[in-house]
Amino acid sequence: MARSIGTFKVAVVLMSLMVFAVAADDMKEVERAAREIRDNSSEIISVKPEYNTFGWKLETKQATHTIYLKEDSENNLLWFRAEALVPGNPRPIADLINDPATRKKFDKSLQNVKVLSEVSHYAGESLRTAVDTYKVSTDSKPREFVYFSKTIKYEGGIVTIVNGHYQSSSVEESKSAVRGRLAQTFWEIRPIGKTHTNVLFMGALDAGLKGDANKKAVLNDFASVVEGLSKYLSSNSKEL
């Protein structure tokens, strides 16, 4: 019971962090929020029965990847957790994910990335704000997400990419797209031995759809990026 209550508190903290408003020039607050999302996300990652207090349910299990889902009807969000073992090392894989041109090669739903600001730090860390436009399989209008993205390198070669909602008055809503709500997404890219990497992609979002249409969009257009990444790296391992 104590563990379940603790998990509930973590989820509440995450939600409060993910909807905060931030001035365009207040990058320190964005960095703080990114690290807190990363640290709190680590507490709800596990899908092992004895530790799965968050309530993940297996949706897809294939040779290339697995996907778990958790519905949050109270906040109209669908959480997803996609995972794959891929060839390569964490740092180059993180660079591929962060590069808009490369992302389009394995993220087939991504239409456009508009970088609003970007700051690079020491040891390969970086912080950016951006607008992504995605086509969705259950609606004719694309979805637009405004977010911050923080890349953090940890000991042991682990790289994380934390994305959260970014509110800016300077970003007008597109007339040709629907503004979606990216509560958070979180990549954990962890080395396995000398030749492979475990890629975990987890998040919660609202694609502006209802019921099964929202679930289909999350599975086909967002969580499926891990499957695309796995296939891309298997065919293009020389890039790493």
PDB file of C-alpha atoms in Angstrom:
ATOM      1  CA  MET A   1       0.000   0.000   0.000  1.00  0.00           C
ATOM      2  CA  ALA A   2       2.811   2.428   0.877  1.00  0.00           C
ATOM      3  CA  ARG A   3       4.474   1.769  -2.474  1.00  0.00           C
ATOM      4  CA  SER A   4       1.184   2.416  -4.344  1.00  0.00           C
ATOM      5  CA  ILE A   5       0.684   5.704  -2.479  1.00  0.00           C
ATOM      6  CA  GLY A   6       4.263   6.690  -3.292  1.00  0.00           C
ATOM      7  CA  THR A   7       3.702   5.955  -6.971  1.00  0.00           C
ATOM      8  CA  PHE A   8       0.513   8.043  -6.936  1.00  0.00           C
ATOM      9  CA  LYS A   9       2.444  10.951  -5.431  1.00  0.00           C
ATOM     10  CA  VAL A  10       5.094  10.609  -8.139  1.00  0.00           C
ATOM     11  CA  ALA A  11       2.412  10.770 -10.850  1.00  0.00           C
ATOM     12  CA  VAL A  12       0.900  13.880  -9.226  1.00  0.00           C
ATOM     13  CA  VAL A  13       4.317  15.551  -9.098  1.00  0.00           C
ATOM     14  CA  LEU A  14       4.904  14.713 -12.753  1.00  0.00           C
ATOM     15  CA  MET A  15       1.596  16.203 -13.814  1.00  0.00           C
ATOM     16  CA  SER A  16       2.232  19.415 -11.884  1.00  0.00           C
ATOM     17  CA  LEU A  17       5.627  19.782 -13.504  1.00  0.00           C
ATOM     18  CA  MET A  18       4.480  19.019 -17.001  1.00  0.00           C
ATOM     19  CA  VAL A  19       1.956  21.838 -17.336  1.00  0.00           C
ATOM     20  CA  PHE A  20       3.997  24.698 -15.937  1.00  0.00           C
ATOM     21  CA  ALA A  21       4.253  27.962 -17.866  1.00  0.00           C
ATOM     22  CA  VAL A  22       7.699  29.374 -18.468  1.00  0.00           C
ATOM     23  CA  ALA A  23       9.030  32.575 -19.980  1.00  0.00           C
ATOM     24  CA  ALA A  24      10.991  32.140 -23.201  1.00  0.00           C
ATOM     25  CA  ASP A  25      14.236  33.307 -21.594  1.00  0.00           C
ATOM     26  CA  ASP A  26      13.923  31.309 -18.352  1.00  0.00           C
ATOM     27  CA  MET A  27      16.055  28.286 -19.316  1.00  0.00           C
ATOM     28  CA  LYS A  28      17.162  27.586 -15.753  1.00  0.00           C
ATOM     29  CA  GLU A  29      13.591  26.758 -14.760  1.00  0.00           C
ATOM     30  CA  VAL A  30      13.263  24.485 -17.800  1.00  0.00           C
ATOM     31  CA  GLU A  31      16.456  22.646 -16.854  1.00  0.00           C
ATOM     32  CA  ARG A  32      15.285  22.176 -13.288  1.00  0.00           C
ATOM     33  CA  ALA A  33      11.941  20.798 -14.441  1.00  0.00           C
ATOM     34  CA  ALA A  34      13.635  18.467 -16.935  1.00  0.00           C
ATOM     35  CA  ARG A  35      15.836  16.915 -14.263  1.00  0.00           C
ATOM     36  CA  GLU A  36      12.897  16.483 -11.876  1.00  0.00           C
ATOM     37  CA  ILE A  37      10.841  14.780 -14.595  1.00  0.00           C
ATOM     38  CA  ARG A  38      13.779  12.479 -15.317  1.00  0.00           C
ATOM     39  CA  ASP A  39      14.317  11.606 -11.656  1.00  0.00           C
ATOM     40  CA  ASN A  40      10.620  11.009 -10.959  1.00  0.00           C
ATOM     41  CA  SER A  41      10.147   9.020 -14.176  1.00  0.00           C
ATOM     42  CA  SER A  42      12.719   6.514 -12.980  1.00  0.00           C
ATOM     43  CA  GLU A  43      10.290   5.524 -10.210  1.00  0.00           C
ATOM     44  CA  ILE A  44       7.525   4.398 -12.604  1.00  0.00           C
ATOM     45  CA  ILE A  45       9.634   2.705 -15.299  1.00  0.00           C
ATOM     46  CA  SER A  46       9.526  -0.880 -14.066  1.00  0.00           C
ATOM     47  CA  VAL A  47       7.071  -3.387 -15.587  1.00  0.00           C
ATOM     48  CA  LYS A  48       8.208  -6.321 -13.432  1.00  0.00           C
ATOM     49  CA  PRO A  49       5.160  -7.624 -11.529  1.00  0.00           C
ATOM     50  CA  GLU A  50       6.694  -7.032  -8.112  1.00  0.00           C
ATOM     51  CA  TYR A  51       7.568  -3.391  -8.948  1.00  0.00           C
ATOM     52  CA  ASN A  52       4.811  -2.422 -11.399  1.00  0.00           C
ATOM     53  CA  THR A  53       2.880  -0.215  -8.986  1.00  0.00           C
ATOM     54  CA  PHE A  54       2.100   2.291 -11.745  1.00  0.00           C
ATOM     55  CA  GLY A  55      -0.215  -0.192 -13.476  1.00  0.00           C
ATOM     56  CA  TRP A  56       1.404  -0.746 -16.887  1.00  0.00           C
ATOM     57  CA  LYS A  57      -0.486  -3.226 -19.119  1.00  0.00           C
ATOM     58  CA  LEU A  58       1.219  -5.067 -21.966  1.00  0.00           C
ATOM     59  CA  GLU A  59      -0.172  -3.968 -25.350  1.00  0.00           C
ATOM     60  CA  THR A  60       2.362  -5.267 -27.907  1.00  0.00           C
ATOM     61  CA  LYS A  61       5.184  -7.783 -27.677  1.00  0.00           C
ATOM     62  CA  GLN A  62       7.194  -8.440 -30.834  1.00  0.00           C
ATOM     63  CA  ALA A  63      10.714  -9.516 -31.692  1.00  0.00           C
ATOM     64  CA  THR A  64      11.802  -5.896 -32.248  1.00  0.00           C
ATOM     65  CA  HIS A  65       9.996  -4.113 -29.409  1.00  0.00           C
ATOM     66  CA  THR A  66       7.433  -4.141 -26.604  1.00  0.00           C
ATOM     67  CA  ILE A  67       4.796  -1.533 -25.761  1.00  0.00           C
ATOM     68  CA  TYR A  68       2.932  -1.049 -22.475  1.00  0.00           C
ATOM     69  CA  LEU A  69       0.054   1.378 -21.902  1.00  0.00           C
ATOM     70  CA  LYS A  70      -1.622   3.034 -18.927  1.00  0.00           C
ATOM     71  CA  GLU A  71      -4.785   5.095 -19.213  1.00  0.00           C
ATOM     72  CA  ASP A  72      -5.149   8.250 -17.135  1.00  0.00           C
ATOM     73  CA  SER A  73      -8.805   9.152 -17.687  1.00  0.00           C
ATOM     74  CA  GLU A  74      -8.770  11.789 -14.942  1.00  0.00           C
ATOM     75  CA  ASN A  75      -6.275  13.896 -16.887  1.00  0.00           C
ATOM     76  CA  ASN A  76      -7.332  12.687 -20.368  1.00  0.00           C
ATOM     77  CA  LEU A  77      -3.883  11.251 -21.037  1.00  0.00           C
ATOM     78  CA  LEU A  78      -2.588   7.948 -22.318  1.00  0.00           C
ATOM     79  CA  TRP A  79       0.789   6.843 -20.985  1.00  0.00           C
ATOM     80  CA  PHE A  80       2.956   4.648 -23.180  1.00  0.00           C
ATOM     81  CA  ARG A  81       6.169   2.735 -22.579  1.00  0.00           C
ATOM     82  CA  ALA A  82       8.026   1.369 -25.620  1.00  0.00           C
ATOM     83  CA  GLU A  83      11.318  -0.530 -25.411  1.00  0.00           C
ATOM     84  CA  ALA A  84      13.775  -2.184 -27.799  1.00  0.00           C
ATOM     85  CA  LEU A  85      17.288  -3.637 -27.804  1.00  0.00           C
ATOM     86  CA  VAL A  86      19.245  -2.099 -30.684  1.00  0.00           C
ATOM     87  CA  PRO A  87      22.806  -2.242 -32.029  1.00  0.00           C
ATOM     88  CA  GLY A  88      25.112   0.683 -31.284  1.00  0.00           C
ATOM     89  CA  ASN A  89      26.171   2.934 -28.414  1.00  0.00           C
ATOM     90  CA  PRO A  90      24.015   5.405 -26.444  1.00  0.00           C
ATOM     91  CA  ARG A  91      25.654   8.696 -27.429  1.00  0.00           C
ATOM     92  CA  PRO A  92      25.405   8.280 -31.237  1.00  0.00           C
ATOM     93  CA  ILE A  93      21.851   6.951 -30.868  1.00  0.00           C
ATOM     94  CA  ALA A  94      20.887  10.022 -28.804  1.00  0.00           C
ATOM     95  CA  ASP A  95      22.384  12.225 -31.524  1.00  0.00           C
ATOM     96  CA  LEU A  96      20.246  10.445 -34.141  1.00  0.00           C
ATOM     97  CA  ILE A  97      17.108  11.019 -32.059  1.00  0.00           C
ATOM     98  CA  ASN A  98      17.956  14.694 -31.524  1.00  0.00           C
ATOM     99  CA  ASP A  99      18.722  15.385 -35.204  1.00  0.00           C
ATOM    100  CA  PRO A 100      15.462  16.348 -37.000  1.00  0.00           C
ATOM    101  CA  ALA A 101      16.777  15.181 -40.386  1.00  0.00           C
ATOM    102  CA  THR A 102      17.662  11.740 -39.036  1.00  0.00           C
ATOM    103  CA  ARG A 103      14.476  11.420 -36.979  1.00  0.00           C
ATOM    104  CA  LYS A 104      12.381  11.662 -40.113  1.00  0.00           C
ATOM    105  CA  LYS A 105      14.100   8.536 -41.429  1.00  0.00           C
ATOM    106  CA  PHE A 106      12.712   6.327 -38.662  1.00  0.00           C
ATOM    107  CA  ASP A 107       9.855   8.451 -37.213  1.00  0.00           C
ATOM    108  CA  LYS A 108       7.462   8.205 -40.153  1.00  0.00           C
ATOM    109  CA  SER A 109       4.749  10.346 -38.529  1.00  0.00           C
ATOM    110  CA  LEU A 110       7.044  13.340 -37.995  1.00  0.00           C
ATOM    111  CA  GLN A 111       6.409  16.037 -40.605  1.00  0.00           C
ATOM    112  CA  ASN A 112       8.412  18.997 -39.378  1.00  0.00           C
ATOM    113  CA  VAL A 113      10.608  20.247 -36.532  1.00  0.00           C
ATOM    114  CA  LYS A 114      11.000  23.963 -35.877  1.00  0.00           C
ATOM    115  CA  VAL A 115      13.746  24.692 -33.345  1.00  0.00           C
ATOM    116  CA  LEU A 116      12.958  27.841 -31.345  1.00  0.00           C
ATOM    117  CA  SER A 117      16.145  27.972 -29.265  1.00  0.00           C
ATOM    118  CA  GLU A 118      19.097  25.712 -28.529  1.00  0.00           C
ATOM    119  CA  VAL A 119      21.907  25.788 -25.985  1.00  0.00           C
ATOM    120  CA  SER A 120      24.775  23.290 -25.820  1.00  0.00           C
ATOM    121  CA  HIS A 121      26.615  22.567 -22.591  1.00  0.00           C
ATOM    122  CA  TYR A 122      29.677  20.614 -21.570  1.00  0.00           C
ATOM    123  CA  ALA A 123      29.891  16.810 -21.805  1.00  0.00           C
ATOM    124  CA  GLY A 124      27.397  16.583 -24.638  1.00  0.00           C
ATOM    125  CA  GLU A 125      24.416  17.982 -22.743  1.00  0.00           C
ATOM    126  CA  SER A 126      22.007  20.231 -24.627  1.00  0.00           C
ATOM    127  CA  LEU A 127      18.743  22.104 -24.144  1.00  0.00           C
ATOM    128  CA  ARG A 128      16.306  23.173 -26.830  1.00  0.00           C
ATOM    129  CA  THR A 129      12.761  24.416 -27.295  1.00  0.00           C
ATOM    130  CA  ALA A 130      10.935  23.387 -30.443  1.00  0.00           C
ATOM    131  CA  VAL A 131       7.669  22.787 -32.261  1.00  0.00           C
ATOM    132  CA  ASP A 132       7.016  19.343 -33.784  1.00  0.00           C
ATOM    133  CA  THR A 133       4.284  18.638 -36.312  1.00  0.00           C
ATOM    134  CA  TYR A 134       2.995  15.064 -36.621  1.00  0.00           C
ATOM    135  CA  LYS A 135       0.491  13.451 -38.943  1.00  0.00           C
ATOM    136  CA  VAL A 136      -1.899  11.145 -37.121  1.00  0.00           C
ATOM    137  CA  SER A 137      -3.528   8.028 -38.528  1.00  0.00           C
ATOM    138  CA  THR A 138      -6.965   8.791 -37.091  1.00  0.00           C
ATOM    139  CA  ASP A 139      -7.478  12.386 -38.252  1.00  0.00           C
ATOM    140  CA  SER A 140      -6.841  14.397 -41.412  1.00  0.00           C
ATOM    141  CA  LYS A 141      -5.329  17.315 -39.505  1.00  0.00           C
ATOM    142  CA  PRO A 142      -1.771  17.005 -38.147  1.00  0.00           C
ATOM    143  CA  ARG A 143      -0.890  17.548 -34.482  1.00  0.00           C
ATOM    144  CA  GLU A 144       1.448  20.269 -33.264  1.00  0.00           C
ATOM    145  CA  PHE A 145       3.422  20.033 -30.010  1.00  0.00           C
ATOM    146  CA  VAL A 146       5.422  22.850 -28.393  1.00  0.00           C
ATOM    147  CA  TYR A 147       7.985  21.469 -25.965  1.00  0.00           C
ATOM    148  CA  PHE A 148      11.393  21.690 -24.333  1.00  0.00           C
ATOM    149  CA  SER A 149      13.984  18.942 -24.725  1.00  0.00           C
ATOM    150  CA  LYS A 150      16.897  18.335 -22.382  1.00  0.00           C
ATOM    151  CA  THR A 151      19.657  15.798 -23.110  1.00  0.00           C
ATOM    152  CA  ILE A 152      21.470  14.594 -19.987  1.00  0.00           C
ATOM    153  CA  LYS A 153      24.449  12.243 -19.844  1.00  0.00           C
ATOM    154  CA  TYR A 154      24.911  10.074 -16.746  1.00  0.00           C
ATOM    155  CA  GLU A 155      27.639   7.858 -15.350  1.00  0.00           C
ATOM    156  CA  GLY A 156      27.921   4.443 -16.939  1.00  0.00           C
ATOM    157  CA  GLY A 157      27.254   5.780 -20.424  1.00  0.00           C
ATOM    158  CA  ILE A 158      23.508   6.264 -19.926  1.00  0.00           C
ATOM    159  CA  VAL A 159      21.933   9.113 -21.891  1.00  0.00           C
ATOM    160  CA  THR A 160      18.440  10.488 -21.248  1.00  0.00           C
ATOM    161  CA  ILE A 161      16.359  12.883 -23.323  1.00  0.00           C
ATOM    162  CA  VAL A 162      13.566  14.575 -21.383  1.00  0.00           C
ATOM    163  CA  ASN A 163      10.770  16.418 -23.203  1.00  0.00           C
ATOM    164  CA  GLY A 164       8.045  18.444 -21.523  1.00  0.00           C
ATOM    165  CA  HIS A 165       5.300  20.943 -22.315  1.00  0.00           C
ATOM    166  CA  TYR A 166       6.625  24.417 -23.127  1.00  0.00           C
ATOM    167  CA  GLN A 167       4.289  27.385 -23.052  1.00  0.00           C
ATOM    168  CA  SER A 168       5.337  30.483 -24.972  1.00  0.00           C
ATOM    169  CA  SER A 169       3.223  33.433 -26.072  1.00  0.00           C
ATOM    170  CA  SER A 170       5.527  33.843 -29.074  1.00  0.00           C
ATOM    171  CA  VAL A 171       4.375  30.553 -30.629  1.00  0.00           C
ATOM    172  CA  GLU A 172       1.064  31.059 -32.421  1.00  0.00           C
ATOM    173  CA  GLU A 173      -1.182  28.076 -33.062  1.00  0.00           C
ATOM    174  CA  SER A 174      -1.093  26.846 -36.637  1.00  0.00           C
ATOM    175  CA  LYS A 175      -4.363  27.138 -38.577  1.00  0.00           C
ATOM    176  CA  SER A 176      -3.573  23.923 -40.442  1.00  0.00           C
ATOM    177  CA  ALA A 177      -2.853  21.787 -37.339  1.00  0.00           C
ATOM    178  CA  VAL A 178      -4.411  20.913 -33.988  1.00  0.00           C
ATOM    179  CA  ARG A 179      -2.370  21.837 -30.908  1.00  0.00           C
ATOM    180  CA  GLY A 180      -1.744  18.616 -28.993  1.00  0.00           C
ATOM    181  CA  ARG A 181      -0.686  18.351 -25.359  1.00  0.00           C
ATOM    182  CA  LEU A 182       2.651  16.679 -24.740  1.00  0.00           C
ATOM    183  CA  ALA A 183       2.643  16.186 -21.002  1.00  0.00           C
ATOM    184  CA  GLN A 184       6.027  14.522 -21.126  1.00  0.00           C
ATOM    185  CA  THR A 185       8.167  12.070 -23.041  1.00  0.00           C
ATOM    186  CA  PHE A 186      11.325  10.486 -21.730  1.00  0.00           C
ATOM    187  CA  TRP A 187      14.082   8.516 -23.467  1.00  0.00           C
ATOM    188  CA  GLU A 188      16.492   6.353 -21.490  1.00  0.00           C
ATOM    189  CA  ILE A 189      19.325   5.032 -23.661  1.00  0.00           C
ATOM    190  CA  ARG A 190      21.352   2.491 -21.707  1.00  0.00           C
ATOM    191  CA  PRO A 191      24.420   0.487 -22.874  1.00  0.00           C
ATOM    192  CA  ILE A 192      24.111  -3.319 -22.824  1.00  0.00           C
ATOM    193  CA  GLY A 193      27.538  -4.909 -23.163  1.00  0.00           C
ATOM    194  CA  LYS A 194      29.887  -3.457 -25.779  1.00  0.00           C
ATOM    195  CA  THR A 195      27.735  -3.675 -28.902  1.00  0.00           C
ATOM    196  CA  HIS A 196      24.087  -3.035 -27.984  1.00  0.00           C
ATOM    197  CA  THR A 197      21.867  -0.478 -26.290  1.00  0.00           C
ATOM    198  CA  ASN A 198      18.505  -0.710 -24.576  1.00  0.00           C
ATOM    199  CA  VAL A 199      16.249   2.114 -25.753  1.00  0.00           C
ATOM    200  CA  LEU A 200      13.265   3.003 -23.563  1.00  0.00           C
ATOM    201  CA  PHE A 201      10.747   5.616 -24.731  1.00  0.00           C
ATOM    202  CA  MET A 202       8.057   6.557 -22.221  1.00  0.00           C
ATOM    203  CA  GLY A 203       5.554   9.350 -22.059  1.00  0.00           C
ATOM    204  CA  ALA A 204       2.077  10.755 -21.655  1.00  0.00           C
ATOM    205  CA  LEU A 205       0.226  12.817 -24.210  1.00  0.00           C
ATOM    206  CA  ASP A 206      -3.156  13.876 -25.494  1.00  0.00           C
ATOM    207  CA  ALA A 207      -3.436  13.834 -29.285  1.00  0.00           C
ATOM    208  CA  GLY A 208      -6.705  15.756 -29.174  1.00  0.00           C
ATOM    209  CA  LEU A 209      -8.789  12.673 -29.941  1.00  0.00           C
ATOM    210  CA  LYS A 210     -11.215  10.549 -27.954  1.00  0.00           C
ATOM    211  CA  GLY A 211     -11.189   6.935 -26.814  1.00  0.00           C
ATOM    212  CA  ASP A 212      -9.968   4.373 -29.325  1.00  0.00           C
ATOM    213  CA  ALA A 213      -8.938   7.064 -31.831  1.00  0.00           C
ATOM    214  CA  ASN A 214      -6.523   8.576 -29.304  1.00  0.00           C
ATOM    215  CA  LYS A 215      -5.170   5.132 -28.390  1.00  0.00           C
ATOM    216  CA  LYS A 216      -4.617   4.233 -32.040  1.00  0.00           C
ATOM    217  CA  ALA A 217      -2.813   7.518 -32.661  1.00  0.00           C
ATOM    218  CA  VAL A 218      -0.526   7.024 -29.649  1.00  0.00           C
ATOM    219  CA  LEU A 219       0.336   3.458 -30.703  1.00  0.00           C
ATOM    220  CA  ASN A 220       0.716   4.012 -34.446  1.00  0.00           C
ATOM    221  CA  ASP A 221       2.143   7.519 -34.566  1.00  0.00           C
ATOM    222  CA  PHE A 222       4.177   7.993 -31.378  1.00  0.00           C
ATOM    223  CA  ALA A 223       5.087   4.820 -29.461  1.00  0.00           C
ATOM    224  CA  SER A 224       5.866   3.088 -32.775  1.00  0.00           C
ATOM    225  CA  VAL A 225       8.947   5.290 -33.204  1.00  0.00           C
ATOM    226  CA  VAL A 226      10.925   2.731 -31.165  1.00  0.00           C
ATOM    227  CA  GLU A 227      10.092   0.019 -33.702  1.00  0.00           C
ATOM    228  CA  GLY A 228      11.149   2.365 -36.508  1.00  0.00           C
ATOM    229  CA  LEU A 229      14.400   3.183 -34.701  1.00  0.00           C
ATOM    230  CA  SER A 230      15.152  -0.515 -34.163  1.00  0.00           C
ATOM    231  CA  LYS A 231      14.662  -1.336 -37.839  1.00  0.00           C
ATOM    232  CA  TYR A 232      16.621   1.712 -38.967  1.00  0.00           C
ATOM    233  CA  LEU A 233      19.632   0.929 -36.762  1.00  0.00           C
ATOM    234  CA  SER A 234      19.639  -2.728 -37.815  1.00  0.00           C
ATOM    235  CA  SER A 235      19.950  -1.624 -41.434  1.00  0.00           C
ATOM    236  CA  ASN A 236      22.270   1.350 -40.875  1.00  0.00           C
ATOM    237  CA  SER A 237      24.603   0.251 -38.091  1.00  0.00           C
ATOM    238  CA  LYS A 238      27.591   1.743 -39.968  1.00  0.00           C
ATOM    239  CA  GLU A 239      26.275   5.227 -39.064  1.00  0.00           C
ATOM    240  CA  LEU A 240      27.115   4.427 -35.440  1.00  0.00           C
TER     241      LEU A 240
END
